[in-house]
Amino acid sequence: SSGRRECYFDTAAPDACDNILARNVTWQECCCTVGEGWGSGCRIQQCPGTETAEYQSLCPHGRGYLVPSGDLSARRDVDECQLFQDQVCKSGVCVNTAPGYSCYCSNGFYYHAHRLECVDNDECADEEPACEGGRCVNTVGSYHCTCEPPLVLDGSRRRCVSNESQSLDDNLGVCWQEVGPDLVCSRPRLDRQATYTECCCLYGEAWGMDCALCPAQDSGTAQLYTAPRGPLGILTCAATSPKILITILQTSKCQQLKSQGQSQQRP
Ligand SMILES: [Ca+2]
Ligand SMILES: [Ca+2]
């Protein structure tokens, strides 16, 4: 067990010959870190198990540490991110720690400790149902929900509700303050989430992770504020000047009621 050879991970996998972490490392560098086997050309010598006397003498300071130049009392952390390059944290961001390392994965992915890579989280397999009252479809990096008619998705896109009870105002979402000519939403309000109506009346041009466009308004530069919920549970917005009431109906059409002459007209 001397010299420098290939270091293998996940040696129980059917394609273990391809599971090469590094090609030019020592037995100790391989087996005292994340390696499971060491060798060349797929002649793999299994690393000793952590409970064995062989492991104790090979890696006296435990996993992640090496003994530099035969001085048994000294120890040196292995920089796994550097030693194994992009093999130890595939599709993620590797950060060395002592001992060990951390692998940070994007949202919707988790670090698979055997495959040493960021893999998709199957939200549909979670114990908590990801889709309330509907069917969950897993996708790489996310998931989506589908509903059996006559149920439809609500504003959260995660819940199936009957058509009548669907209300865009039950859910908080991100409020986009700008929609570009290419219909790309930008400038999200970072300080708070809002319901669809709040967002469209007060702050923004589009709402939610699906970038649902707000209805067009021609209220000019009037400053809008929310009024109490009116009849039918519809949240209304009223412009202070000019005196225009704008009601966003549940059809998400914007209706403008001119109220010139009367200052306290209500919808
Ligand atoms: Ca380390
Ligand atoms: Ca997923």
Coordinates of N, CA and C in Angstrom, one line a residue, residues 79-248:
D79 N -7.5 19.1 2.6 CA -8.5 19.9 1.8 C -9.1 19.1 0.7
E80 N -10.2 18.4 1.0 CA -10.9 17.5 0.1 C -11.3 18.2 -1.2
C81 N -11.7 19.5 -1.1 CA -12.1 20.2 -2.3 C -11.0 20.4 -3.3
Q82 N -9.8 20.5 -2.7 CA -8.6 20.7 -3.6 C -8.1 19.3 -4.1
L83 N -8.1 18.4 -3.2 CA -7.5 17.1 -3.5 C -8.4 16.3 -4.5
F84 N -9.7 16.4 -4.4 CA -10.6 15.7 -5.3 C -11.3 16.6 -6.3
Q85 N -10.9 17.8 -6.3 CA -11.4 18.8 -7.3 C -12.9 18.7 -7.4
D86 N -13.5 18.6 -8.6 CA -15.0 18.7 -8.7 C -15.6 17.3 -8.5
Q87 N -14.9 16.3 -8.1 CA -15.5 15.0 -7.9 C -16.2 14.8 -6.6
V88 N -15.8 15.6 -5.6 CA -16.3 15.3 -4.3 C -17.7 16.1 -4.0
C89 N -18.0 17.0 -4.8 CA -19.2 17.9 -4.6 C -19.7 18.3 -6.0
K90 N -20.1 17.3 -6.7 CA -20.6 17.5 -8.1 C -21.9 18.3 -8.1
S91 N -21.9 19.3 -8.9 CA -23.1 20.2 -9.1 C -23.3 21.1 -7.8
G92 N -22.3 21.2 -6.9 CA -22.4 22.0 -5.8 C -21.2 22.9 -5.5
V93 N -21.2 23.5 -4.4 CA -20.1 24.4 -4.1 C -19.4 23.8 -2.9
C94 N -18.1 23.4 -3.0 CA -17.4 22.7 -2.0 C -16.6 23.7 -1.2
V95 N -16.7 23.6 0.2 CA -16.0 24.4 1.1 C -15.2 23.5 2.1
N96 N -13.9 23.7 2.2 CA -13.2 22.8 3.1 C -13.4 23.2 4.5
T97 N -13.5 22.2 5.4 CA -13.6 22.4 6.8 C -12.6 21.5 7.5
A98 N -12.4 21.6 8.8 CA -11.4 20.7 9.5 C -12.1 20.1 10.7
P99 N -12.4 18.8 10.7 CA -12.1 17.9 9.5 C -13.2 18.0 8.5
G100 N -13.0 17.3 7.4 CA -14.1 17.2 6.4 C -14.2 18.3 5.5
Y101 N -15.4 18.5 5.0 CA -15.7 19.6 4.0 C -17.2 19.7 4.0
S102 N -17.7 20.8 3.4 CA -19.2 21.0 3.2 C -19.4 21.1 1.7
C103 N -20.6 20.6 1.3 CA -21.0 20.7 -0.1 C -22.3 21.4 -0.1
Y104 N -22.4 22.6 -0.7 CA -23.6 23.3 -0.7 C -24.3 23.1 -2.0
C105 N -25.6 22.7 -2.0 CA -26.4 22.5 -3.2 C -27.4 23.5 -3.4
S106 N -27.8 23.7 -4.6 CA -28.9 24.7 -5.0 C -30.2 24.3 -4.3
N107 N -31.1 25.2 -4.2 CA -32.4 25.0 -3.7 C -33.1 23.8 -4.5
G108 N -33.7 22.9 -3.8 CA -34.4 21.8 -4.5 C -33.4 20.6 -4.7
F109 N -32.2 20.7 -4.3 CA -31.2 19.6 -4.4 C -30.7 19.3 -3.0
Y110 N -30.2 18.1 -2.8 CA -29.5 17.8 -1.5 C -28.3 17.0 -1.8
Y111 N -27.4 17.0 -0.8 CA -26.1 16.3 -1.1 C -26.2 14.8 -0.8
H112 N -25.9 14.0 -1.7 CA -26.0 12.6 -1.6 C -24.6 12.1 -1.2
A113 N -24.5 11.6 0.1 CA -23.2 11.3 0.7 C -22.5 10.1 0.1
H114 N -23.2 9.2 -0.6 CA -22.5 8.1 -1.3 C -22.1 8.5 -2.7
R115 N -23.0 9.2 -3.4 CA -22.7 9.5 -4.8 C -21.8 10.8 -4.9
L116 N -21.7 11.5 -3.7 CA -20.9 12.7 -3.6 C -21.3 13.7 -4.6
E117 N -22.6 13.9 -4.8 CA -23.1 14.9 -5.7 C -24.4 15.5 -5.2
C118 N -24.8 16.6 -5.7 CA -26.1 17.2 -5.4 C -27.1 16.6 -6.3
V119 N -28.1 16.0 -5.7 CA -29.2 15.3 -6.5 C -30.5 15.9 -6.2
D120 N -31.4 15.8 -7.1 CA -32.7 16.4 -7.0 C -33.5 15.9 -5.8
N121 N -34.1 16.8 -5.0 CA -34.9 16.4 -3.9 C -36.3 16.0 -4.5
D122 N -36.8 14.8 -4.2 CA -38.1 14.4 -4.7 C -39.1 14.8 -3.7
E123 N -39.6 16.0 -3.9 CA -40.6 16.6 -3.0 C -41.9 15.7 -2.9
C124 N -42.2 15.0 -4.0 CA -43.4 14.2 -4.0 C -43.3 13.0 -3.1
A125 N -42.0 12.6 -2.7 CA -41.8 11.4 -1.9 C -41.8 11.8 -0.4
D126 N -41.8 13.2 -0.1 CA -41.7 13.6 1.3 C -43.0 13.1 2.0
E127 N -42.8 13.0 3.3 CA -44.0 12.5 4.1 C -45.1 13.6 4.1
E128 N -44.7 14.9 4.3 CA -45.7 16.0 4.2 C -46.1 16.0 2.7
P129 N -47.4 15.9 2.4 CA -47.8 16.0 1.0 C -47.5 17.4 0.5
A130 N -46.8 17.4 -0.7 CA -46.4 18.7 -1.3 C -47.5 19.4 -2.0
C131 N -48.5 18.6 -2.4 CA -49.7 19.2 -3.1 C -50.9 18.8 -2.3
E132 N -51.6 19.8 -1.8 CA -52.8 19.6 -1.0 C -53.9 19.3 -1.9
G133 N -54.4 18.1 -1.9 CA -55.6 17.7 -2.6 C -55.4 17.5 -4.1
G134 N -54.1 17.3 -4.5 CA -53.8 17.1 -5.9 C -52.7 16.2 -6.1
R135 N -52.2 16.0 -7.3 CA -51.2 15.1 -7.7 C -49.9 15.8 -7.8
C136 N -48.8 15.2 -7.3 CA -47.5 15.9 -7.3 C -46.7 15.3 -8.4
V137 N -46.0 16.2 -9.2 CA -45.1 15.7 -10.2 C -43.7 16.3 -9.9
N138 N -42.8 15.4 -9.7 CA -41.5 15.8 -9.4 C -40.7 16.3 -10.7
T139 N -39.9 17.3 -10.5 CA -39.1 17.8 -11.6 C -37.7 18.0 -11.0
V140 N -36.7 18.1 -11.9 CA -35.3 18.3 -11.4 C -35.2 19.7 -10.9
G141 N -35.0 19.8 -9.6 CA -34.8 21.1 -9.0 C -36.1 21.7 -8.4
S142 N -37.2 21.0 -8.7 CA -38.5 21.6 -8.2 C -39.6 20.5 -8.2
Y143 N -40.8 20.9 -8.3 CA -41.9 20.0 -8.5 C -43.1 20.8 -8.9
H144 N -44.2 20.2 -9.4 CA -45.4 21.0 -9.6 C -46.6 20.1 -9.3
C145 N -47.8 20.7 -9.2 CA -49.0 20.1 -8.7 C -50.0 20.1 -9.9
T146 N -50.8 19.0 -10.0 CA -51.9 19.1 -10.9 C -53.2 18.7 -10.1
C147 N -54.3 19.1 -10.6 CA -55.6 18.9 -9.9 C -56.5 18.1 -10.9
E148 N -57.4 17.3 -10.2 CA -58.5 16.7 -11.0 C -59.6 17.7 -11.1
P149 N -60.1 17.9 -12.4 CA -61.2 18.8 -12.5 C -62.4 18.2 -11.7
P150 N -63.3 19.1 -11.1 CA -63.3 20.5 -11.4 C -62.4 21.3 -10.4
L151 N -61.6 20.6 -9.7 CA -60.7 21.4 -8.8 C -59.6 22.1 -9.7
V152 N -59.2 23.3 -9.1 CA -58.1 24.0 -9.8 C -57.1 24.4 -8.9
L153 N -55.9 24.8 -9.4 CA -54.8 25.2 -8.5 C -55.1 26.6 -8.0
D154 N -54.8 26.9 -6.7 CA -55.0 28.2 -6.2 C -53.7 29.0 -6.5
G155 N -53.7 30.2 -5.9 CA -52.6 31.1 -6.2 C -51.2 30.6 -5.8
S156 N -51.2 29.8 -4.8 CA -49.9 29.2 -4.3 C -49.3 28.2 -5.3
R157 N -50.2 27.7 -6.2 CA -49.8 26.6 -7.1 C -49.5 25.3 -6.4
R158 N -49.9 25.2 -5.1 CA -49.5 24.0 -4.3 C -50.8 23.4 -3.8
R159 N -52.0 23.9 -4.1 CA -53.2 23.5 -3.4 C -54.3 23.4 -4.4
C160 N -55.1 22.4 -4.4 CA -56.3 22.3 -5.3 C -57.5 22.7 -4.5
V161 N -58.2 23.6 -5.1 CA -59.5 24.1 -4.5 C -60.6 24.1 -5.5
S162 N -61.8 24.2 -5.1 CA -62.9 24.3 -6.0 C -62.9 25.6 -6.7
N163 N -63.4 25.7 -7.9 CA -63.4 26.9 -8.6 C -63.9 28.1 -7.9
E164 N -65.1 27.9 -7.2 CA -65.7 29.1 -6.5 C -64.9 29.7 -5.4
S165 N -64.2 28.7 -4.7 CA -63.5 29.2 -3.5 C -62.1 29.7 -3.8
Q166 N -61.8 29.7 -5.1 CA -60.5 30.1 -5.5 C -60.4 31.6 -5.3
S167 N -59.4 32.0 -4.5 CA -59.2 33.4 -4.3 C -57.7 33.7 -4.4
L168 N -57.4 34.7 -5.1 CA -56.0 35.1 -5.3 C -55.5 35.7 -4.0
D169 N -56.4 36.0 -3.0 CA -56.0 36.8 -1.9 C -55.7 35.9 -0.7
D170 N -55.7 34.6 -0.8 CA -55.4 33.8 0.3 C -54.0 33.5 0.5
N171 N -53.2 34.0 -0.5 CA -51.8 33.6 -0.4 C -50.9 34.8 -0.5
L172 N -49.8 34.6 0.2 CA -48.7 35.6 0.1 C -47.7 35.2 -0.9
G173 N -47.2 36.2 -1.7 CA -46.2 35.8 -2.7 C -45.3 37.0 -2.9
V174 N -44.3 36.8 -3.7 CA -43.4 37.9 -4.0 C -44.0 38.9 -4.9
C175 N -43.7 40.1 -4.7 CA -44.3 41.2 -5.5 C -43.2 41.9 -6.3
W176 N -43.5 41.8 -7.6 CA -42.5 42.3 -8.6 C -42.8 43.8 -8.9
Q177 N -41.9 44.7 -8.8 CA -42.1 46.1 -9.1 C -42.0 46.5 -10.5
E178 N -41.4 45.6 -11.3 CA -41.2 46.0 -12.7 C -41.4 44.8 -13.6
V179 N -42.0 45.0 -14.7 CA -42.0 43.9 -15.7 C -41.4 44.5 -17.0
G180 N -40.4 43.8 -17.5 CA -39.7 44.3 -18.7 C -40.5 44.1 -19.9
P181 N -40.1 44.6 -21.1 CA -40.8 44.4 -22.3 C -40.9 43.0 -22.8
D182 N -39.9 42.2 -22.3 CA -39.9 40.8 -22.6 C -40.7 39.9 -21.6
L183 N -41.5 40.7 -20.7 CA -42.3 40.0 -19.7 C -41.5 39.3 -18.6
V184 N -40.3 39.7 -18.4 CA -39.5 39.2 -17.3 C -39.7 40.1 -16.1
C185 N -40.1 39.5 -15.0 CA -40.3 40.2 -13.8 C -39.0 40.6 -13.1
S186 N -39.0 41.8 -12.5 CA -37.7 42.2 -11.8 C -38.1 43.1 -10.7
R187 N -37.0 43.5 -10.0 CA -37.1 44.3 -8.8 C -38.2 43.8 -7.8
P188 N -38.0 42.6 -7.2 CA -39.0 42.1 -6.2 C -38.8 42.9 -4.9
R189 N -40.0 43.2 -4.3 CA -39.9 43.8 -3.0 C -39.3 42.8 -2.0
L190 N -38.2 43.2 -1.4 CA -37.5 42.3 -0.5 C -37.9 42.4 0.9
D191 N -38.6 43.5 1.3 CA -39.0 43.7 2.7 C -40.2 42.9 3.1
R192 N -41.1 42.6 2.1 CA -42.3 41.9 2.5 C -43.0 41.1 1.3
Q193 N -43.8 40.1 1.7 CA -44.6 39.5 0.7 C -45.9 40.1 0.7
A194 N -46.7 39.9 -0.3 CA -48.0 40.5 -0.4 C -49.0 39.5 -1.1
T195 N -50.3 39.8 -0.8 CA -51.3 39.1 -1.6 C -51.3 39.7 -3.0
Y196 N -52.0 38.9 -3.9 CA -52.1 39.4 -5.3 C -52.7 40.8 -5.4
T197 N -53.7 41.1 -4.6 CA -54.4 42.4 -4.7 C -53.5 43.5 -4.1
E198 N -53.0 43.2 -2.9 CA -52.1 44.2 -2.3 C -51.0 44.6 -3.2
C199 N -50.4 43.5 -3.8 CA -49.2 43.7 -4.7 C -49.6 44.6 -5.9
C200 N -50.7 44.2 -6.5 CA -51.1 44.9 -7.7 C -51.7 46.3 -7.4
C201 N -52.3 46.5 -6.3 CA -52.8 47.8 -6.0 C -51.8 48.8 -5.5
L202 N -50.8 48.2 -4.7 CA -50.0 49.1 -4.0 C -48.5 49.2 -4.5
Y203 N -48.0 48.1 -4.9 CA -46.5 48.0 -5.0 C -46.1 47.7 -6.4
G204 N -46.8 46.8 -7.1 CA -46.1 46.2 -8.2 C -46.8 46.0 -9.5
E205 N -46.2 45.3 -10.3 CA -46.7 45.1 -11.7 C -47.0 43.6 -11.9
A206 N -46.5 42.7 -11.0 CA -46.7 41.3 -11.2 C -46.5 40.6 -9.9
W207 N -47.1 39.4 -9.8 CA -47.1 38.7 -8.5 C -46.8 37.3 -8.6
G208 N -46.1 36.8 -7.6 CA -45.9 35.3 -7.4 C -44.7 34.8 -8.3
M209 N -44.3 33.6 -7.9 CA -43.2 33.0 -8.6 C -43.4 32.7 -10.0
D210 N -44.7 32.7 -10.4 CA -45.0 32.5 -11.9 C -45.1 33.8 -12.6
C211 N -44.9 34.9 -11.9 CA -44.9 36.2 -12.5 C -46.2 36.5 -13.2
A212 N -47.3 36.4 -12.4 CA -48.6 36.7 -12.9 C -48.8 38.2 -13.0
L213 N -49.1 38.6 -14.2 CA -49.1 40.1 -14.5 C -50.3 40.7 -13.8
C214 N -50.1 41.9 -13.2 CA -51.3 42.6 -12.7 C -52.1 43.2 -13.8
P215 N -53.4 43.4 -13.5 CA -54.3 44.0 -14.5 C -53.8 45.4 -14.8
A216 N -54.0 45.8 -16.0 CA -53.6 47.2 -16.4 C -54.4 48.2 -15.6
Q217 N -53.7 49.3 -15.2 CA -54.3 50.4 -14.5 C -54.1 51.6 -15.4
D218 N -55.0 52.5 -15.4 CA -54.8 53.8 -16.0 C -55.1 54.9 -15.0
S219 N -54.6 54.7 -13.8 CA -54.9 55.6 -12.7 C -53.8 56.7 -12.6
G220 N -52.9 56.7 -13.6 CA -52.0 57.8 -13.6 C -51.0 57.7 -12.4
T221 N -50.7 58.7 -11.8 CA -49.7 58.7 -10.8 C -50.3 58.7 -9.4
A222 N -51.6 58.5 -9.4 CA -52.4 58.5 -8.1 C -51.8 57.6 -7.1
Q223 N -51.7 58.1 -5.9 CA -51.2 57.2 -4.8 C -52.3 56.3 -4.3
L224 N -52.1 55.1 -4.2 CA -53.2 54.1 -3.9 C -53.0 53.7 -2.5
Y225 N -54.1 53.4 -1.9 CA -54.1 52.8 -0.5 C -55.2 51.7 -0.4
T226 N -55.0 50.8 0.5 CA -56.0 49.8 0.6 C -57.2 50.3 1.4
A227 N -58.4 49.9 1.0 CA -59.6 50.2 1.8 C -60.0 48.9 2.4
P228 N -60.9 49.0 3.4 CA -61.4 47.7 4.0 C -62.1 46.9 3.0
R229 N -62.1 45.6 3.2 CA -62.8 44.7 2.3 C -64.2 45.1 2.1
G230 N -64.6 45.2 0.8 CA -65.9 45.7 0.5 C -66.9 44.5 0.4
P231 N -68.1 44.7 -0.1 CA -69.0 43.6 -0.3 C -68.4 42.5 -1.2
L232 N -68.8 41.3 -1.1 CA -68.3 40.2 -1.8 C -66.9 39.9 -1.4
G233 N -66.4 40.5 -0.3 CA -65.0 40.2 0.1 C -63.9 40.6 -0.8
I234 N -64.3 41.6 -1.6 CA -63.3 42.1 -2.6 C -62.5 43.2 -1.9
L235 N -61.2 43.1 -2.0 CA -60.4 44.2 -1.5 C -60.3 45.3 -2.5
T236 N -60.6 46.5 -2.1 CA -60.6 47.6 -3.0 C -59.4 48.5 -2.8
C237 N -59.0 49.1 -3.8 CA -58.0 50.1 -3.7 C -58.6 51.4 -4.1
A238 N -58.3 52.5 -3.4 CA -58.8 53.8 -3.8 C -57.7 54.8 -4.0
A239 N -57.9 55.5 -5.1 CA -56.9 56.5 -5.3 C -57.3 57.8 -4.6
T240 N -56.4 58.5 -4.0 CA -56.7 59.7 -3.3 C -57.0 60.8 -4.3
S241 N -56.2 60.8 -5.3 CA -56.4 61.9 -6.3 C -55.8 61.4 -7.6
P242 N -56.5 61.4 -8.7 CA -57.9 61.8 -8.8 C -58.8 60.8 -8.1
K243 N -60.0 61.2 -7.9 CA -60.9 60.3 -7.1 C -61.4 59.1 -8.0
I244 N -60.6 58.1 -8.0 CA -60.9 56.9 -8.8 C -60.9 55.7 -7.9
L245 N -61.9 54.9 -7.9 CA -61.9 53.6 -7.2 C -61.5 52.5 -8.2
I246 N -60.6 51.7 -7.8 CA -60.2 50.6 -8.6 C -60.5 49.3 -7.8
T247 N -61.3 48.5 -8.4 CA -61.6 47.2 -7.8 C -61.0 46.1 -8.6
I248 N -60.2 45.3 -7.9 CA -59.7 44.2 -8.6 C -60.6 43.0 -8.3

